[in-house]
Amino acid sequence: MTNKYDYDVLYIGAGHATFDGAAPLAKTGVRVGVIESGLIGGTCPNRGCNAKITLDEPVKLTREAARLNDILSSAPTINWTANVAHKQEIIDPLPAGLTARLEDGGATIIHGHATFKDAHTVVVDDQQNITAEKIVIATGLKPHRLDIPGTKLAHDSSDFMNLKRLPQSIVIIGAGYIGMEFATIANAAGAQVTVMLHGDQALRDFYQPFVAQVVDDLTERGVTFIKNANVQAFTKQDDQFQVSYGDHQQLTTDWILDATGRIPNLDSLGLDRIGVKYDHHGVYVNDHLQTNVPNIYAAGDVLANDLPKVTPAAYFESKYLMRLFSGQTSAPIDYPVIPSVVFTSPRIAQAGMKIPAAEKAGLTVSDNDLADYWYYQVSKEPIAASKQVHDQDGHLVGVTEISDQAEDAVNALLPAIEYQLDREQIDRLIGIFPTIGYAAWHRA
């Protein structure tokens, strides 16, 4: 690389698609700059995964305690204010730690909003010109907002996780990851929750018979689901809000969450000025994560592809670009199996070939009713099942599980799917017993 520019590699955005690779890249002697307009770490550490799973931990515990109520002497309840305060204790130190990681590696952090001036130059906050030989767009996703009257009366996922007091009633628009996870948390903490669906399915990316069990369980716990809601407007009435939907129907609530998805965060980047190809799906790249402008790359959730928009995928892409830019590889990116999970109670986790695709291809799909398996009976799980997909040679190529421990079970099975382990190889794995991972391996 050349000293013609201020940096060899300049990242726009400081989330997992950046810092996991930028810090080790800088240690190789490559001059690395990172531009970030918000908190270092991006969505996941500050207002996404870390915060969410912290708020969910008491939910998981109260669910298990309720199942074991004939054994335990008292049933715990969730103190919402204390839970949110604990969440802040967990996430508040993260930006400083990630800043230190980048700077200790030799990267330079520039705070502000970047806009492209040309293919090698960005302007930060309309003041500072910064040049780089290569530039990586890693700006992630942002909450989608409904384009309806009163849309500013609704809140996003960050607002929900920062609520100091939980409203008595909440309407959630959308039944994807965010809508279903936050419906689970709010319901467990005592709110009256209504979920309004755009169509007639929740969690469309997951196996629908398992999704139906989650919806049925939440319904029994008091959550109301309105399918094909056709939300039309939000209005304020005294201290409450009204949601207009359906055929001239209205619902009054204390708080509205717009959980209608996330969209590429490309505001004011100036991509049209330099000719980078993008649309509402995100930025388009080739198999080297390179855009149609040769020196500009992209990574993470901002990419226009069909891969799960999950933190480990961004991590993998960031590490790949580190190896590419440091000369350790010139090969195209080769993605491994990427699992996904929705942190409802119970969870649904999946990896590899999905069940509908497997059935269409005529592959073997096995059913496991895990609620009768002794390990799941330890905590009296009422909903626990898995489906596994095997190819013609008997290799495990896909798994979907619904249970309170689904994420751990699927994690344990990833090596079998990724490396196409045969039965003899699987039988050579001696796991820790008794654990869910051990149980999962013996079903592979």
Short mmCIF file of C-alpha atoms in Angstrom, two decimals, residues 345 356 409:
data_model
loop_
_atom_site.label_atom_id
_atom_site.label_comp_id
_atom_site.label_asym_id
_atom_site.label_seq_id
_atom_site.Cartn_x
_atom_site.Cartn_y
_atom_site.Cartn_z
CA SER A 345 -39.08 -18.60 25.51
CA PRO A 356 -39.07 -26.86 3.91
CA ALA A 409 -27.94 -27.64 21.15
#
